[in-house]
PDB file of C-alpha atoms in Angstrom:
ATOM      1  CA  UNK A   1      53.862 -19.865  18.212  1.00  0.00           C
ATOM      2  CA  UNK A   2      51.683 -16.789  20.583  1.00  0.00           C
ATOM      3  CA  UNK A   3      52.018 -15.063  16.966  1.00  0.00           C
ATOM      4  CA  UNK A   4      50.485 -17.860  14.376  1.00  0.00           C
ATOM      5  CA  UNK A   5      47.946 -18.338  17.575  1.00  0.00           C
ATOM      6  CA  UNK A   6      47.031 -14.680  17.777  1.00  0.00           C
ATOM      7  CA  UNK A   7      46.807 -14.648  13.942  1.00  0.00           C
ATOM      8  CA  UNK A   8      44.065 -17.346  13.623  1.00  0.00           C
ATOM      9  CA  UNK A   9      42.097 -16.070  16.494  1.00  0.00           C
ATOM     10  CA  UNK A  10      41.718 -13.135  14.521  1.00  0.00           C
ATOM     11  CA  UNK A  11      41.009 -14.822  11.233  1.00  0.00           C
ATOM     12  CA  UNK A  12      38.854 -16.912  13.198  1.00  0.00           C
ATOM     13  CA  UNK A  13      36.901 -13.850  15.430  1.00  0.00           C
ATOM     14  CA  UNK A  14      36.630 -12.009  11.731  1.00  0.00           C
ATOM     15  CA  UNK A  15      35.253 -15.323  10.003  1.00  0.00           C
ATOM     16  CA  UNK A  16      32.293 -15.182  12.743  1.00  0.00           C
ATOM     17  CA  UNK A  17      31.699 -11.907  12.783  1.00  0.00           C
ATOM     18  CA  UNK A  18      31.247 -11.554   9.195  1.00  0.00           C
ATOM     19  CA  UNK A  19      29.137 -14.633   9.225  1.00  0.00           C
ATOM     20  CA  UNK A  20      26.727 -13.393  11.590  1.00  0.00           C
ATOM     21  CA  UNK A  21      26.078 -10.029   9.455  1.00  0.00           C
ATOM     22  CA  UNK A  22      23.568 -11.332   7.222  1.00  0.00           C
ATOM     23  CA  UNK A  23      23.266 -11.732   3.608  1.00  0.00           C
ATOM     24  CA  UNK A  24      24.104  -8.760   1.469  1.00  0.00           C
ATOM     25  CA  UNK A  25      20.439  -7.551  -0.755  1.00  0.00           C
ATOM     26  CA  UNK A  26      21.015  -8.113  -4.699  1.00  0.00           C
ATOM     27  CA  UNK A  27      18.588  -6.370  -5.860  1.00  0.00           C
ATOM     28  CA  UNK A  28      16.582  -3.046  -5.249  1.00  0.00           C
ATOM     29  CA  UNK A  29      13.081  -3.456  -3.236  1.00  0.00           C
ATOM     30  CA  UNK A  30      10.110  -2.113  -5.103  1.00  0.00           C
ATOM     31  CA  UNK A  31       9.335   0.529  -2.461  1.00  0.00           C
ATOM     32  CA  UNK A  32      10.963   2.285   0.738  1.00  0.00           C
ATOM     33  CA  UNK A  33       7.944   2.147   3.036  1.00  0.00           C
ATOM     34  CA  UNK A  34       8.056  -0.511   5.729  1.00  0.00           C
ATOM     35  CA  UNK A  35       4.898  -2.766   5.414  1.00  0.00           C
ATOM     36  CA  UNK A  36       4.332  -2.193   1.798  1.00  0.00           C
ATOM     37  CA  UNK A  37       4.398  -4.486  -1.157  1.00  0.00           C
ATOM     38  CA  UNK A  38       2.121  -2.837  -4.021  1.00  0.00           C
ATOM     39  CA  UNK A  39       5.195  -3.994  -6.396  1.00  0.00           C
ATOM     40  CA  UNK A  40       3.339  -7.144  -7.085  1.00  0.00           C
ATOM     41  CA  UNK A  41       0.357  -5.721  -8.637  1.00  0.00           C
ATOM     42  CA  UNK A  42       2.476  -4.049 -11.629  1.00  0.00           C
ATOM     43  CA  UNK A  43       0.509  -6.832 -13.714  1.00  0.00           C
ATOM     44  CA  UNK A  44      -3.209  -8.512 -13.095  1.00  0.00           C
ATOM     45  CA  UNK A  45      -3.317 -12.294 -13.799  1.00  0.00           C
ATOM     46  CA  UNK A  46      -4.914 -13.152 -17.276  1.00  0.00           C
ATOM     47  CA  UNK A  47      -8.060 -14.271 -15.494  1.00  0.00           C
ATOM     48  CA  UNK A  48      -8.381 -10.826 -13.191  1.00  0.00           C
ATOM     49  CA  UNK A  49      -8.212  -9.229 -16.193  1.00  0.00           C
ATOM     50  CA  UNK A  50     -10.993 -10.730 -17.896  1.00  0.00           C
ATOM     51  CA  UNK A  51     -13.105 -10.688 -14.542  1.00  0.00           C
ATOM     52  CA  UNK A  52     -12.953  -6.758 -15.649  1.00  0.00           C
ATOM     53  CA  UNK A  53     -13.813  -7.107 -18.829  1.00  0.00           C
ATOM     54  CA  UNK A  54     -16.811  -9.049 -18.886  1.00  0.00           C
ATOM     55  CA  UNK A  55     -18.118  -6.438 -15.929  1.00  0.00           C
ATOM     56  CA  UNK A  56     -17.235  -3.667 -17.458  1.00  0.00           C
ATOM     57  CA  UNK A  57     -19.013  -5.093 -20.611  1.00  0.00           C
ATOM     58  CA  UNK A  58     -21.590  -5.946 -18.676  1.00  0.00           C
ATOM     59  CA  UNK A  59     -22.232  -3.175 -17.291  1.00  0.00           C
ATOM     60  CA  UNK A  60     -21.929  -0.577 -19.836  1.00  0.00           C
ATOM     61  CA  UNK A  61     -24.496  -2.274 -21.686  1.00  0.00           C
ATOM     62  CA  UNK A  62     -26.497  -1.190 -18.756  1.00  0.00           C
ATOM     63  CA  UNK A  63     -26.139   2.447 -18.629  1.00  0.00           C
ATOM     64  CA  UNK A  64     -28.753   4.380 -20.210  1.00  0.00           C
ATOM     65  CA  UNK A  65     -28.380   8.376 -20.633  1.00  0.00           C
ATOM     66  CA  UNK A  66     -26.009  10.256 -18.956  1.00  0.00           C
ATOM     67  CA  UNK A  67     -24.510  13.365 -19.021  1.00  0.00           C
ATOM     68  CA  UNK A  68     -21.677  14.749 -16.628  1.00  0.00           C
ATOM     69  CA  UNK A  69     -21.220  18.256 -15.838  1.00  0.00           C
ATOM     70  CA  UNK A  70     -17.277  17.870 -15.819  1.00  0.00           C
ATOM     71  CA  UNK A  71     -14.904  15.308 -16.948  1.00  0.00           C
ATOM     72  CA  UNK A  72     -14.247  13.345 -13.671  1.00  0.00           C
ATOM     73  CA  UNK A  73     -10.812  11.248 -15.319  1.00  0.00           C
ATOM     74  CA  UNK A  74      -9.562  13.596 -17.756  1.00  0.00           C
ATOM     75  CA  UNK A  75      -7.529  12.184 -19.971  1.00  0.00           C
ATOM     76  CA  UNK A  76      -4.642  14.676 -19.577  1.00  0.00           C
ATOM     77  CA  UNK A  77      -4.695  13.252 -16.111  1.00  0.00           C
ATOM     78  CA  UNK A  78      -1.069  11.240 -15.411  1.00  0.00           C
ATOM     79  CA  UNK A  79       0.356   9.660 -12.248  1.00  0.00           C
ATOM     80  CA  UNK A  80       3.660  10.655 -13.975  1.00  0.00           C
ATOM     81  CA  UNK A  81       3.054  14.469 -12.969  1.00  0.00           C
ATOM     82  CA  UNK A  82       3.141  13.874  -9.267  1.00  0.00           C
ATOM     83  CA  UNK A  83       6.092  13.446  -7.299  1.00  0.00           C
ATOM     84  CA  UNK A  84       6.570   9.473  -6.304  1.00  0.00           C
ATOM     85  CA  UNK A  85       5.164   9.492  -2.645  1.00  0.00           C
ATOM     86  CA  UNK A  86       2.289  11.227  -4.216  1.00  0.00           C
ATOM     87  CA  UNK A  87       1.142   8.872  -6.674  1.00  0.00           C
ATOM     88  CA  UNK A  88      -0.470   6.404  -3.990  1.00  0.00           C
ATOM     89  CA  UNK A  89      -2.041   9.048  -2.436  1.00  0.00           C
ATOM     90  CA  UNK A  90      -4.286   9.663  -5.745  1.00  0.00           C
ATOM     91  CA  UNK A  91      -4.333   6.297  -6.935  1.00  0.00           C
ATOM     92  CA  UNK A  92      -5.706   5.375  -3.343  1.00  0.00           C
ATOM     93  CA  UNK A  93      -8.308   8.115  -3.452  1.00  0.00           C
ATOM     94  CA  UNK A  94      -9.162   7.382  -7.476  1.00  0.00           C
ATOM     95  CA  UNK A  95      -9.322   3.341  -5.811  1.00  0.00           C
ATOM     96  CA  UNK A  96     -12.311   5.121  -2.665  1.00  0.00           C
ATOM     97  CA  UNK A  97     -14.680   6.478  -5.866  1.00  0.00           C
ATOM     98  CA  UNK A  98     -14.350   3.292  -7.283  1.00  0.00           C
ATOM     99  CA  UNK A  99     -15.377   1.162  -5.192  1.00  0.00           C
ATOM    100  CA  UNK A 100     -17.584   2.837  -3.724  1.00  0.00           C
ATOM    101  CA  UNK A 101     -19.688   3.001  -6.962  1.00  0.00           C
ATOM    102  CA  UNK A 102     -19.024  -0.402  -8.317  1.00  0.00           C
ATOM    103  CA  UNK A 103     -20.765  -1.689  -4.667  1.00  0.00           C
ATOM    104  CA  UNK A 104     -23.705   0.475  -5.217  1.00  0.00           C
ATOM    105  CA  UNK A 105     -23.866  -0.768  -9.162  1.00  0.00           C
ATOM    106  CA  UNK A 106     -23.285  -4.456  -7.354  1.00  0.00           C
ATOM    107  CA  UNK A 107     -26.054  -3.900  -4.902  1.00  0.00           C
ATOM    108  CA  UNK A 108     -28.545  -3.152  -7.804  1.00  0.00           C
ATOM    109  CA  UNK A 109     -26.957  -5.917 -10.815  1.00  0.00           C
ATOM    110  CA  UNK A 110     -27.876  -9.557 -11.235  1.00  0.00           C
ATOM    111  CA  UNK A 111     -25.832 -12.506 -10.597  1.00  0.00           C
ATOM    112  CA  UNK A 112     -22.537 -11.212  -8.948  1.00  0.00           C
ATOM    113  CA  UNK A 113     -20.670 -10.221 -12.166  1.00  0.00           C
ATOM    114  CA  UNK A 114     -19.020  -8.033  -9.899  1.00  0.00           C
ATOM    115  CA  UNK A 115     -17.705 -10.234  -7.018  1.00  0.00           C
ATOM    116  CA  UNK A 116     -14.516 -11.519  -8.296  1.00  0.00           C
ATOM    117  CA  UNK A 117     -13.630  -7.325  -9.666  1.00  0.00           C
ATOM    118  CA  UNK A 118     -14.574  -6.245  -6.031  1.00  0.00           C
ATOM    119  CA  UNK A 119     -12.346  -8.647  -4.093  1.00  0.00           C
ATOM    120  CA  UNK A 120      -9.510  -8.083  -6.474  1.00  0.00           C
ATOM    121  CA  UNK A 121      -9.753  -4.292  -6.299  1.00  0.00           C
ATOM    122  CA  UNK A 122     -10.534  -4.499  -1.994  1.00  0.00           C
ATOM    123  CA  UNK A 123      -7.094  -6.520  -1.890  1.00  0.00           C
ATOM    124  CA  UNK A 124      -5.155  -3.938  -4.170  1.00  0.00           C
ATOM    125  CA  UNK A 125      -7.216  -0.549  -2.074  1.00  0.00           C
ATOM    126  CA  UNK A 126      -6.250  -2.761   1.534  1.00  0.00           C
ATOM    127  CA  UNK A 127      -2.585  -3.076   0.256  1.00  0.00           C
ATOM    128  CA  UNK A 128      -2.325   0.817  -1.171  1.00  0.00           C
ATOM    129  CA  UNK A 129      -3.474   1.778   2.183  1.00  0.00           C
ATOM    130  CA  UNK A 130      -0.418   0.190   4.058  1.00  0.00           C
ATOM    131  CA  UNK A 131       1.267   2.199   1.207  1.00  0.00           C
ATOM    132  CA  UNK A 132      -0.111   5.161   2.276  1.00  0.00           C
ATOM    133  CA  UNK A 133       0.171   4.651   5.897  1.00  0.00           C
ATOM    134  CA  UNK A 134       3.632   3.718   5.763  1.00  0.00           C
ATOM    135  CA  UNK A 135       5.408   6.409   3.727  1.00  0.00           C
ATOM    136  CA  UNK A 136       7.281   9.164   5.632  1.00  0.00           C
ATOM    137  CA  UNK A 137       5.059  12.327   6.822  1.00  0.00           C
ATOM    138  CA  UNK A 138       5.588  14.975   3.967  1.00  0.00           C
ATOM    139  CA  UNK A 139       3.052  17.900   5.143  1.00  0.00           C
ATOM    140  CA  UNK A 140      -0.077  18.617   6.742  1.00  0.00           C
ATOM    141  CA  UNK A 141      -1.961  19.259   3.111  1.00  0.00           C
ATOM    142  CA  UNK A 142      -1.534  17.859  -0.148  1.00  0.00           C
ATOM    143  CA  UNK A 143      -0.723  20.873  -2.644  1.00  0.00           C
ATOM    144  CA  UNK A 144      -0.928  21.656  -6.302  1.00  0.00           C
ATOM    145  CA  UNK A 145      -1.973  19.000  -8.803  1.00  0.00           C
ATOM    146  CA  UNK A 146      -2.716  16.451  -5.999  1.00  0.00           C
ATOM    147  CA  UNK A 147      -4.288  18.870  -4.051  1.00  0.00           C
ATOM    148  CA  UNK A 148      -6.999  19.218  -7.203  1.00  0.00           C
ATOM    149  CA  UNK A 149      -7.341  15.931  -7.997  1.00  0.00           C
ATOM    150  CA  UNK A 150      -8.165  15.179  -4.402  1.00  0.00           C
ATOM    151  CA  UNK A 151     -10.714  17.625  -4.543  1.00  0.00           C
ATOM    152  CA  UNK A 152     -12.260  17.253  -7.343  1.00  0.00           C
ATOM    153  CA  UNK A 153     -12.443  13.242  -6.567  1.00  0.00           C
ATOM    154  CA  UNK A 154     -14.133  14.199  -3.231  1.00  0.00           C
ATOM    155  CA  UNK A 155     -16.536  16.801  -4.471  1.00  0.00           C
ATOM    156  CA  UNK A 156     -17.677  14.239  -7.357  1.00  0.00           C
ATOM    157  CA  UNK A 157     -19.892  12.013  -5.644  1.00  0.00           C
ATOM    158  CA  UNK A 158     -21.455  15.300  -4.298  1.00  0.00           C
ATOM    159  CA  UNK A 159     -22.231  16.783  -7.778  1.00  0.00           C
ATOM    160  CA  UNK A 160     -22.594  14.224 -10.132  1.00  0.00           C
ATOM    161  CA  UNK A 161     -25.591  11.869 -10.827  1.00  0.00           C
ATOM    162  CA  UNK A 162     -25.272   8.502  -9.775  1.00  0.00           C
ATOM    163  CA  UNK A 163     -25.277   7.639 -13.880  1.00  0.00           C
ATOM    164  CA  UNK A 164     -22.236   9.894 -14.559  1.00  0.00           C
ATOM    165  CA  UNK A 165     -20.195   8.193 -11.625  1.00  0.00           C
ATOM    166  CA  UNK A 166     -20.851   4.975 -12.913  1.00  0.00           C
ATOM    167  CA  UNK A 167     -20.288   5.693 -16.659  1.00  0.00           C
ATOM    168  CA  UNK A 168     -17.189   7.410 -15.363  1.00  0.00           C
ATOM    169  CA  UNK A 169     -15.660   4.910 -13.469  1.00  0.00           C
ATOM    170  CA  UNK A 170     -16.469   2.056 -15.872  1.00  0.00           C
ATOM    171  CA  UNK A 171     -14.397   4.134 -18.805  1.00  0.00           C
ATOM    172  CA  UNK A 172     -11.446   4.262 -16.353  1.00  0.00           C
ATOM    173  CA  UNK A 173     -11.691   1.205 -14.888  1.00  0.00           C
ATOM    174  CA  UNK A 174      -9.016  -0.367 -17.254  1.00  0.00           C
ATOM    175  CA  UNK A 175      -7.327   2.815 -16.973  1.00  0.00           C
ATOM    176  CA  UNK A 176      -6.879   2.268 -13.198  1.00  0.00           C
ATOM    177  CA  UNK A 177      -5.546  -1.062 -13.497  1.00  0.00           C
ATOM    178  CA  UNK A 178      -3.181  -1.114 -16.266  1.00  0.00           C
ATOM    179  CA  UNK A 179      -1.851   2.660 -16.124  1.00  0.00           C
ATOM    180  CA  UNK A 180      -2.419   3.917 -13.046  1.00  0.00           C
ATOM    181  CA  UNK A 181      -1.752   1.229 -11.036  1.00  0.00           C
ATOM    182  CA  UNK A 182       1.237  -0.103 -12.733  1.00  0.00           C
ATOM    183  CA  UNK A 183       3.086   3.377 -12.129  1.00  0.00           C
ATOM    184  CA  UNK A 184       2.630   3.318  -8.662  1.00  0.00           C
ATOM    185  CA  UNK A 185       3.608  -0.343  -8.176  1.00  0.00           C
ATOM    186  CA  UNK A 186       6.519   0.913 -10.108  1.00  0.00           C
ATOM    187  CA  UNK A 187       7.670   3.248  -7.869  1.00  0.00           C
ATOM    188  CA  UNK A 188      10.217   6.103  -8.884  1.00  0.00           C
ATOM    189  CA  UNK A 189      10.708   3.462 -11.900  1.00  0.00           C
ATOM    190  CA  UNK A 190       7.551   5.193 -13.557  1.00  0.00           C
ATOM    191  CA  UNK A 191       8.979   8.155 -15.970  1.00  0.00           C
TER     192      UNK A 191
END
């Protein structure tokens, strides 16, 4: 009888003990970082999207001459080239420039066309920021490609006329959301 009791204290004792572990994850989160959830933003909603578009359309109809003295989004420019911790790092920075010029093109248009684009792309630059914050200390200095996109992201709102940041950021605004930001929300999943 002390052996059947022994045995179902320990059946018992194991029962509990794997009860209280917790439930086993199914399926693989989106990113590593603690406190970051870009994942969700792999796709905008059908009405975010054409928030863009009638901006953007808006807006290019706006822009008169301009000439740029270098190609600020070249179009050999990929998110795929960087290492994954990377990518939020220049999609954050690419995010800055942009907003930053579509509030000085807000300040100066008529009628808010760009209120619902700003909120939508201050909630995605707020959330890449926790990104950023949150991944794991990799060096002092970004190097190579990131290093020169960083740079040359930073040194173009020293160079470049106010018309050839906006005409620039316009033609990669859908660029931003649907490439750029879809490989980083993608995470090591973006090959």
């Amino acid at each position: 009888m002390t052996m059947a009791m022994a045995w179902v204290l320990l059946l018992v004792t194991a029962g509990l003990s794997m009860a209280t572990a917790g439930p086993v994850p199914t399926s693989k989160p989106t990113t590593t970082w603690k406190g970051c959830d870009i994942g969700r933003f792999k796709s905008l909603s059908p009405r975010e999207v054409e928030a863009f578009k009638m901006a953007k359309d808006a807006l290019e109809n706006s822009l008169k001459n301009w000439s740029c003295s270098s190609c600020l989004f070249p179009r050999n420019r990929d998110l795929r080239q960087l290492q994954v911790w990377e990518r939020p790092v220049a999609l954050e920075a690419e995010l800055t420039l942009t907003l930053k010029v579509l509030e000085t093109m807000a300040d100066r248009s008529q009628g808010g066309i760009l209120d619902q684009p700003l909120h939508t792309l201050h909630h995605i630059h707020s959330e890449l920021q926790a990104c950023v914050k949150a991944q794991p200390t990799v060096g002092p200095q970004p190097r190579g490609r990131l290093h020169h996109w960083l740079h040359r992201l930073h040194e173009a709102s020293k160079k470049e006329s106010q018309g050839c940041l906006e005409a620039s950021v316009l033609f990669n605004l859908f660029r931003l959301l649907k490439k750029d930001l879809e490989c980083v929300a993608s995470g090591d999943l973006c090959v």
